[in-house]
Short mmCIF file of C-alpha atoms and ligand atoms in Angstrom, two decimals:
data_model
loop_
_atom_site.label_atom_id
_atom_site.label_comp_id
_atom_site.label_asym_id
_atom_site.label_seq_id
_atom_site.Cartn_x
_atom_site.Cartn_y
_atom_site.Cartn_z
CA MET A 259 86.44 113.03 123.97
CA ARG A 260 84.76 110.17 125.86
CA THR A 261 85.72 106.87 124.23
CA LEU A 262 84.53 103.30 124.85
CA VAL A 263 87.15 100.66 124.01
CA ILE A 264 85.49 97.24 123.83
CA GLY A 265 88.17 94.58 124.26
CA GLY A 266 90.25 97.35 125.86
CA GLY A 267 91.92 94.90 128.22
CA GLY A 268 93.57 92.98 125.37
CA PHE A 269 96.99 93.35 123.79
CA ILE A 270 96.08 96.02 121.20
CA GLY A 271 93.17 97.43 123.24
CA SER A 272 95.33 98.18 126.28
CA HIS A 273 97.84 100.08 124.11
CA LEU A 274 94.96 102.10 122.63
CA CYS A 275 93.52 102.86 126.08
CA GLY A 276 96.90 104.13 127.27
CA ARG A 277 97.37 106.22 124.16
CA LEU A 278 93.89 107.77 124.37
CA LEU A 279 94.33 108.61 128.06
CA GLY A 280 97.65 110.24 127.19
CA LYS A 281 95.81 112.48 124.72
CA GLY A 282 93.31 113.60 127.35
CA HIS A 283 90.40 111.29 126.52
CA THR A 284 88.15 109.80 129.15
CA VAL A 285 88.34 106.05 128.49
CA LEU A 286 85.75 103.42 129.31
CA CYS A 287 87.39 100.02 128.88
CA LEU A 288 84.95 97.12 128.51
CA ASP A 289 86.30 93.57 128.66
CA ASN A 290 85.39 90.14 130.03
CA PHE A 291 89.07 89.09 130.10
CA LEU A 292 88.34 86.00 128.06
CA THR A 293 91.78 86.03 126.39
CA SER A 294 93.77 88.60 128.37
CA PRO A 295 94.96 89.14 131.95
CA GLU A 296 93.54 92.07 133.92
CA SER A 297 97.15 93.08 134.62
CA ASN A 298 97.22 94.55 131.07
CA VAL A 299 95.33 97.58 132.38
CA ALA A 300 96.59 97.53 135.99
CA ASP A 301 98.72 100.65 135.43
CA LEU A 302 95.72 102.51 133.96
CA ALA A 303 93.23 101.45 136.64
CA GLY A 304 94.08 104.18 139.16
CA ARG A 305 93.68 107.04 136.70
CA PRO A 306 90.56 109.23 137.23
CA ALA A 307 89.84 109.35 133.46
CA PHE A 308 89.84 105.53 133.19
CA GLN A 309 86.88 103.29 133.97
CA LEU A 310 86.91 99.49 133.73
CA ILE A 311 83.66 97.69 132.90
CA ARG A 312 83.69 93.89 133.20
CA HIS A 313 81.11 92.71 130.67
CA ASP A 314 80.64 90.23 127.82
CA ILE A 315 79.80 92.35 124.74
CA SER A 316 77.87 89.41 123.27
CA ARG A 317 75.19 90.46 125.77
CA PRO A 318 73.47 93.88 125.39
CA PHE A 319 74.93 96.83 127.25
CA GLN A 320 74.38 100.58 127.40
CA PRO A 321 76.92 102.66 129.31
CA GLU A 322 75.80 105.76 131.18
CA GLY A 323 76.59 109.22 129.86
CA PRO A 324 77.61 110.53 126.45
CA LEU A 325 80.16 108.89 124.15
CA ASP A 326 82.07 110.36 121.21
CA ALA A 327 83.62 107.13 119.96
CA VAL A 328 83.22 103.36 120.26
CA LEU A 329 86.08 101.04 119.25
CA HIS A 330 85.17 97.35 119.00
CA LEU A 331 88.21 95.11 119.44
CA ALA A 332 86.61 92.32 121.47
CA SER A 333 87.33 88.92 119.99
CA PRO A 334 89.75 86.07 120.54
CA ALA A 335 92.49 86.89 118.01
CA SER A 336 95.21 84.25 118.25
CA PRO A 337 94.47 81.09 116.20
CA PRO A 338 94.86 78.77 119.26
CA ASP A 339 92.46 81.05 121.19
CA TYR A 340 89.73 81.12 118.55
CA LEU A 341 90.11 77.41 117.79
CA ARG A 342 89.49 76.57 121.49
CA LEU A 343 86.73 79.23 121.77
CA PRO A 344 84.82 78.77 118.49
CA ILE A 345 81.33 79.74 119.71
CA GLU A 346 82.55 82.69 121.79
CA THR A 347 84.45 83.95 118.72
CA LEU A 348 81.40 83.74 116.47
CA GLN A 349 79.34 85.46 119.17
CA ALA A 350 81.86 88.29 119.66
CA GLY A 351 81.90 88.98 115.91
CA SER A 352 78.13 88.74 115.44
CA LEU A 353 76.18 89.54 118.63
CA GLY A 354 79.13 91.52 119.99
CA THR A 355 79.34 93.71 116.89
CA PHE A 356 75.56 94.18 116.92
CA ASN A 357 75.63 95.28 120.59
CA ALA A 358 78.63 97.54 119.99
CA LEU A 359 76.94 99.20 117.01
CA GLU A 360 73.77 99.68 119.06
CA ILE A 361 75.79 101.54 121.69
CA ALA A 362 77.30 103.82 119.03
CA LYS A 363 73.87 104.41 117.47
CA ALA A 364 72.21 105.25 120.80
CA LYS A 365 75.01 107.70 121.68
CA GLY A 366 75.47 109.19 118.19
CA ALA A 367 79.14 108.13 118.49
CA ARG A 368 81.69 107.34 115.78
CA PHE A 369 82.33 103.58 115.52
CA LEU A 370 85.41 101.57 114.59
CA LEU A 371 85.49 97.83 113.96
CA ALA A 372 88.79 95.98 114.43
CA SER A 373 88.60 93.62 111.47
CA THR A 374 91.43 91.48 110.16
CA SER A 375 93.50 90.40 107.18
CA GLU A 376 91.88 86.98 107.79
CA VAL A 377 88.88 88.25 105.79
CA TYR A 378 91.14 87.54 102.77
CA GLY A 379 91.52 83.90 103.91
CA ASP A 380 94.29 82.00 102.09
CA PRO A 381 94.62 84.72 99.46
CA GLN A 382 94.94 84.16 95.73
CA VAL A 383 95.84 87.82 95.16
CA HIS A 384 99.14 89.07 96.53
CA PRO A 385 99.69 91.56 98.13
CA GLN A 386 96.12 92.03 99.28
CA PRO A 387 94.31 95.28 98.37
CA GLU A 388 91.05 96.23 100.10
CA SER A 389 89.19 95.53 96.82
CA TYR A 390 90.03 91.78 97.03
CA TRP A 391 86.99 89.77 98.19
CA GLY A 392 89.05 86.98 99.71
CA HIS A 393 89.35 83.20 99.62
CA VAL A 394 87.86 81.79 102.83
CA ASN A 395 86.85 78.21 103.59
CA CYS A 396 83.49 79.00 105.22
CA VAL A 397 83.28 75.66 107.09
CA GLY A 398 86.96 75.08 107.99
CA PRO A 399 88.25 75.45 111.57
CA ARG A 400 89.46 79.03 110.98
CA SER A 401 86.02 80.05 109.67
CA VAL A 402 84.83 80.81 113.21
CA TYR A 403 87.12 83.84 113.17
CA ASP A 404 87.19 84.71 109.46
CA GLU A 405 83.44 84.51 108.91
CA ALA A 406 82.65 86.27 112.21
CA LYS A 407 84.81 89.20 111.07
CA ARG A 408 83.32 89.14 107.56
CA PHE A 409 79.84 89.26 109.13
CA ALA A 410 81.00 92.05 111.45
CA GLU A 411 82.16 94.08 108.42
CA ALA A 412 78.84 93.48 106.64
CA LEU A 413 76.89 94.55 109.74
CA THR A 414 79.03 97.67 110.19
CA MET A 415 78.46 98.70 106.54
CA ALA A 416 74.71 98.01 106.96
CA TYR A 417 74.54 100.34 110.00
CA HIS A 418 76.43 102.95 108.01
CA ARG A 419 74.06 102.67 105.03
CA ALA A 420 70.77 102.15 106.90
CA TYR A 421 71.32 104.50 109.88
CA ARG A 422 74.07 106.76 108.50
CA LEU A 423 76.21 105.71 111.45
CA ASP A 424 79.69 107.21 111.21
CA THR A 425 81.70 103.98 110.91
CA ARG A 426 85.29 102.89 110.21
CA ILE A 427 86.68 99.41 109.48
CA ALA A 428 90.35 98.64 110.16
CA ARG A 429 91.62 95.46 108.47
CA ILE A 430 94.48 94.77 110.84
CA PHE A 431 97.40 92.60 109.70
CA ASN A 432 99.65 90.61 112.11
CA THR A 433 100.56 92.93 114.97
CA TYR A 434 103.05 92.32 117.77
CA GLY A 435 104.72 94.10 120.65
CA PRO A 436 104.98 94.27 124.43
CA ARG A 437 102.00 92.80 126.33
CA ILE A 438 101.22 90.21 123.64
CA ARG A 439 100.56 87.15 125.85
CA ARG A 440 103.70 85.03 125.88
CA ASN A 441 101.61 81.84 125.71
CA ASP A 442 98.94 83.03 123.28
CA GLY A 443 100.28 80.71 120.60
CA ARG A 444 101.03 83.21 117.84
CA ALA A 445 104.35 82.95 116.01
CA ILE A 446 106.21 85.90 117.55
CA PRO A 447 105.40 85.19 121.24
CA ASN A 448 106.00 81.47 120.66
CA PHE A 449 109.38 81.98 118.99
CA ILE A 450 110.55 84.50 121.61
CA THR A 451 109.53 82.38 124.62
CA GLN A 452 110.98 79.26 123.03
CA ALA A 453 114.25 81.01 122.16
CA LEU A 454 114.62 82.59 125.62
CA GLY A 455 113.76 79.28 127.32
CA GLY A 456 116.25 77.32 125.22
CA ARG A 457 113.44 75.16 123.84
CA PRO A 458 113.07 74.24 120.14
CA ILE A 459 111.44 76.83 117.88
CA THR A 460 108.27 75.28 116.44
CA ILE A 461 107.84 75.99 112.74
CA TYR A 462 104.53 74.84 111.28
CA GLY A 463 105.00 73.50 107.74
CA ASP A 464 108.34 74.19 106.03
CA GLY A 465 108.44 77.84 107.14
CA SER A 466 108.11 79.20 103.60
CA GLN A 467 104.74 80.82 104.41
CA THR A 468 104.97 84.59 104.83
CA ARG A 469 103.50 87.23 107.12
CA SER A 470 104.03 90.98 107.44
CA PHE A 471 104.42 92.06 111.07
CA CYS A 472 103.42 95.50 112.35
CA TYR A 473 104.64 96.96 115.64
CA VAL A 474 101.78 97.83 117.98
CA THR A 475 102.52 101.57 118.33
CA ASP A 476 102.46 101.90 114.52
CA LEU A 477 99.10 100.15 114.44
CA ALA A 478 97.70 102.35 117.23
CA GLU A 479 98.75 105.44 115.24
CA GLY A 480 97.00 104.01 112.16
CA ILE A 481 93.80 103.38 114.11
CA GLU A 482 93.87 106.91 115.48
CA ARG A 483 94.29 108.38 111.97
CA LEU A 484 91.52 106.16 110.59
CA MET A 485 89.20 107.36 113.37
CA GLY A 486 90.11 110.98 112.59
CA GLY A 487 89.63 110.60 108.82
CA ASP A 488 86.52 110.17 106.71
CA LEU A 489 86.96 106.71 105.14
CA HIS A 490 83.98 104.42 105.67
CA ASP A 491 85.22 101.57 103.46
CA PRO A 492 87.63 99.05 105.02
CA VAL A 493 91.27 100.16 105.25
CA ASN A 494 94.26 97.80 105.52
CA LEU A 495 96.50 98.64 108.47
CA GLY A 496 99.69 96.59 108.47
CA ASN A 497 103.37 96.61 107.67
CA PRO A 498 104.09 95.75 104.01
CA ASN A 499 107.51 94.35 104.95
CA GLU A 500 106.94 90.63 104.22
CA ILE A 501 109.05 87.86 105.78
CA SER A 502 108.92 84.04 105.71
CA LEU A 503 108.42 82.26 109.01
CA ILE A 504 111.77 80.51 108.77
CA GLU A 505 113.52 83.88 108.29
CA LEU A 506 111.57 85.24 111.28
CA ALA A 507 112.68 82.29 113.44
CA ARG A 508 116.34 82.83 112.46
CA LEU A 509 116.06 86.56 113.19
CA ILE A 510 114.62 85.90 116.66
CA LEU A 511 117.34 83.31 117.36
CA ARG A 512 119.96 85.93 116.48
CA LEU A 513 118.35 88.76 118.49
CA THR A 514 117.94 86.55 121.60
CA GLN A 515 121.40 85.00 121.10
CA SER A 516 119.67 81.66 121.55
CA ARG A 517 121.02 78.23 120.62
CA SER A 518 117.53 76.70 120.32
CA SER A 519 117.05 74.22 117.50
CA ILE A 520 114.24 74.40 114.93
CA LEU A 521 111.48 71.80 115.13
CA PHE A 522 109.18 71.39 112.11
CA LYS A 523 105.54 70.53 112.89
CA PRO A 524 102.49 70.06 110.62
CA LEU A 525 100.97 73.16 109.04
CA PRO A 526 97.51 73.92 110.55
CA VAL A 527 94.48 73.42 108.27
CA ASP A 528 93.81 76.37 105.91
CA ASP A 529 96.90 78.27 107.17
CA PRO A 530 97.37 81.18 104.70
CA LYS A 531 100.54 80.72 102.62
CA LEU A 532 101.20 84.37 101.87
CA ARG A 533 100.09 87.56 103.55
CA CYS A 534 101.12 91.12 102.84
CA PRO A 535 99.00 94.28 102.92
CA GLU A 536 98.65 96.72 100.05
CA ILE A 537 98.47 100.00 102.05
CA ARG A 538 98.00 102.64 99.36
CA PRO A 539 94.72 104.04 100.82
CA ALA A 540 96.27 104.34 104.29
CA ARG A 541 99.37 106.02 102.83
CA GLU A 542 97.49 108.42 100.57
CA ARG A 543 94.35 109.20 102.54
CA LEU A 544 95.57 108.86 106.13
CA LYS A 545 99.22 109.82 105.50
CA TRP A 546 100.09 106.73 107.55
CA GLU A 547 102.71 104.09 107.18
CA PRO A 548 104.58 101.95 109.72
CA ALA A 549 107.77 103.48 111.10
CA VAL A 550 109.22 100.81 113.41
CA PRO A 551 111.53 98.29 111.66
CA LEU A 552 111.03 94.61 112.54
CA GLU A 553 114.38 94.23 114.37
CA GLU A 554 113.72 97.26 116.55
CA GLY A 555 110.16 96.14 117.40
CA LEU A 556 111.32 92.60 118.15
CA LEU A 557 114.05 93.84 120.51
CA LYS A 558 111.47 95.89 122.44
CA THR A 559 109.17 92.85 122.59
CA ILE A 560 112.00 90.55 123.71
CA ASP A 561 112.85 93.02 126.54
P1 NAD B 172 93.55 89.93 122.56
O1 NAD B 172 93.04 88.55 122.70
O2 NAD B 172 94.75 90.32 123.37
O3 NAD B 172 92.42 90.99 122.84
C1 NAD B 172 91.06 90.74 122.65
C2 NAD B 172 90.34 91.25 123.87
O4 NAD B 172 88.92 91.08 123.70
C3 NAD B 172 90.72 90.49 125.15
O5 NAD B 172 90.99 91.39 126.19
C4 NAD B 172 89.47 89.67 125.45
O6 NAD B 172 89.32 89.35 126.80
C5 NAD B 172 88.39 90.56 124.91
N1 NAD B 172 87.14 89.86 124.60
C6 NAD B 172 86.98 88.75 123.83
N2 NAD B 172 85.68 88.42 123.76
C7 NAD B 172 85.01 89.35 124.48
C8 NAD B 172 83.64 89.56 124.78
N3 NAD B 172 82.69 88.73 124.33
N4 NAD B 172 83.29 90.62 125.55
C9 NAD B 172 84.24 91.46 126.04
N5 NAD B 172 85.56 91.31 125.79
C10 NAD B 172 85.93 90.26 125.02
O7 NAD B 172 93.84 90.14 120.99
P2 NAD B 172 94.47 91.38 120.21
O8 NAD B 172 95.62 90.87 119.43
O9 NAD B 172 94.65 92.55 121.10
O10 NAD B 172 93.30 91.68 119.16
C11 NAD B 172 92.39 92.76 119.35
C12 NAD B 172 91.48 92.88 118.14
O11 NAD B 172 92.25 93.14 116.96
C13 NAD B 172 90.67 91.63 117.86
O12 NAD B 172 89.36 91.99 117.46
C14 NAD B 172 91.40 90.99 116.70
O13 NAD B 172 90.53 90.23 115.90
C15 NAD B 172 91.95 92.18 115.97
N6 NAD B 172 93.16 91.82 115.21
C16 NAD B 172 94.35 91.59 115.85
C17 NAD B 172 95.46 91.22 115.11
C18 NAD B 172 96.80 90.98 115.76
O14 NAD B 172 97.73 90.61 115.05
N7 NAD B 172 96.99 91.19 117.03
C19 NAD B 172 95.36 91.08 113.72
C20 NAD B 172 94.13 91.29 113.12
C21 NAD B 172 93.04 91.68 113.87
N1 UDP B 173 103.42 79.52 113.25
C1 UDP B 173 104.55 78.71 113.37
N2 UDP B 173 104.94 78.33 114.62
C2 UDP B 173 104.29 78.73 115.76
C3 UDP B 173 103.15 79.56 115.61
C4 UDP B 173 102.76 79.93 114.34
O1 UDP B 173 105.19 78.34 112.38
O2 UDP B 173 104.72 78.33 116.85
C5 UDP B 173 103.02 79.93 111.90
C6 UDP B 173 101.55 79.75 111.58
O3 UDP B 173 101.29 78.45 111.11
C7 UDP B 173 101.35 80.82 110.53
C8 UDP B 173 102.32 81.93 110.93
O4 UDP B 173 103.25 81.31 111.82
O5 UDP B 173 101.74 80.33 109.26
C9 UDP B 173 101.66 83.08 111.67
O6 UDP B 173 100.88 82.53 112.70
P1 UDP B 173 100.19 83.41 113.83
O7 UDP B 173 99.45 82.44 114.71
O8 UDP B 173 101.17 84.30 114.45
O9 UDP B 173 99.18 84.34 113.03
P2 UDP B 173 98.16 84.08 111.83
O10 UDP B 173 98.74 84.87 110.71
O11 UDP B 173 98.09 82.63 111.50
O12 UDP B 173 96.88 84.60 112.34
#
């Protein structure tokens, strides 16, 4: 298989590139390193089956040679990243998805969109099944990410219906693990760096909001199964083990043996209060569910 991973230099993308190479794929990794360091793929760069293409997917691109699969993961993903890069985020989800779909169409390749649980916004249905249409503030600060991904899903389904393109949509829930940027601003890297540095753990709001954190190798396995299956409708990929942010902070303090204090700061605008995936389709149709418990995944990330 010859696979193009767009956003392959990022946290999740670099894990996928490594995994695909390990399974004998030839991997073309396209990235403009907007939100990731090139060192993420430094250990892959010398391999003959790996090719790095520095390009902004919001501009058209056609790689040479045949392709079997195109995975589109290019987008700022951490809230601080997409809030400081609002236009780039909207472009990656709209123009970027269009250009990525055009590559797949020209090559007759299978396509996967990395979508997000943020399409559910601040959900009024809990846990969130794929059938829930979501509760998104379409003009709030987070809309640059949420609406870009909602548009990307709509465009992917349109290519599937209009051109019979063989598409997949992964609705990815909060994912963590080694190579997540320590300063990318998300809760797990923030808490770990703060705890290890002896600085206060910043909790936004009162910490009662919940998330459900999936270890990156579990997610990569889910993406691989989704690509290998026949589901064209969006599929939730996440860990249904829900935890409040205050519990997460206490767990990380214990695992790092840190004496950091907890500092409460204002909750960001439109911050979802609850988030937990309903993963019945992934369980039943892909025979997938996360295997790595939170403590184990956090210890690997802390290392
Ligand atoms: P990341 O920021 O580490 O990776 C994104 C990658 O895309 C980076 O390497 C970045 O440089 C690249 N990129 C951004 N814009 C680009 C452009 N215009 N052209 C080329 N490359 C571009 O983030 P991540 O956590 O690895 O997320 C990867 C994908 O998964 C994203 O699409 C994100 O929306 C989605 N996702 C991630 C999570 C999560 O918890 N990590 C949750 C839901 C969805
Ligand atoms: N959060 C926090 N402290 C931090 C970073 C994040 O309390 O230093 C909160 C954030 O407000 C949200 C949750 O942790 O309620 C998860 O945030 P993250 O940025 O990891 O992902 P999100 O689910 O918001 O995309």
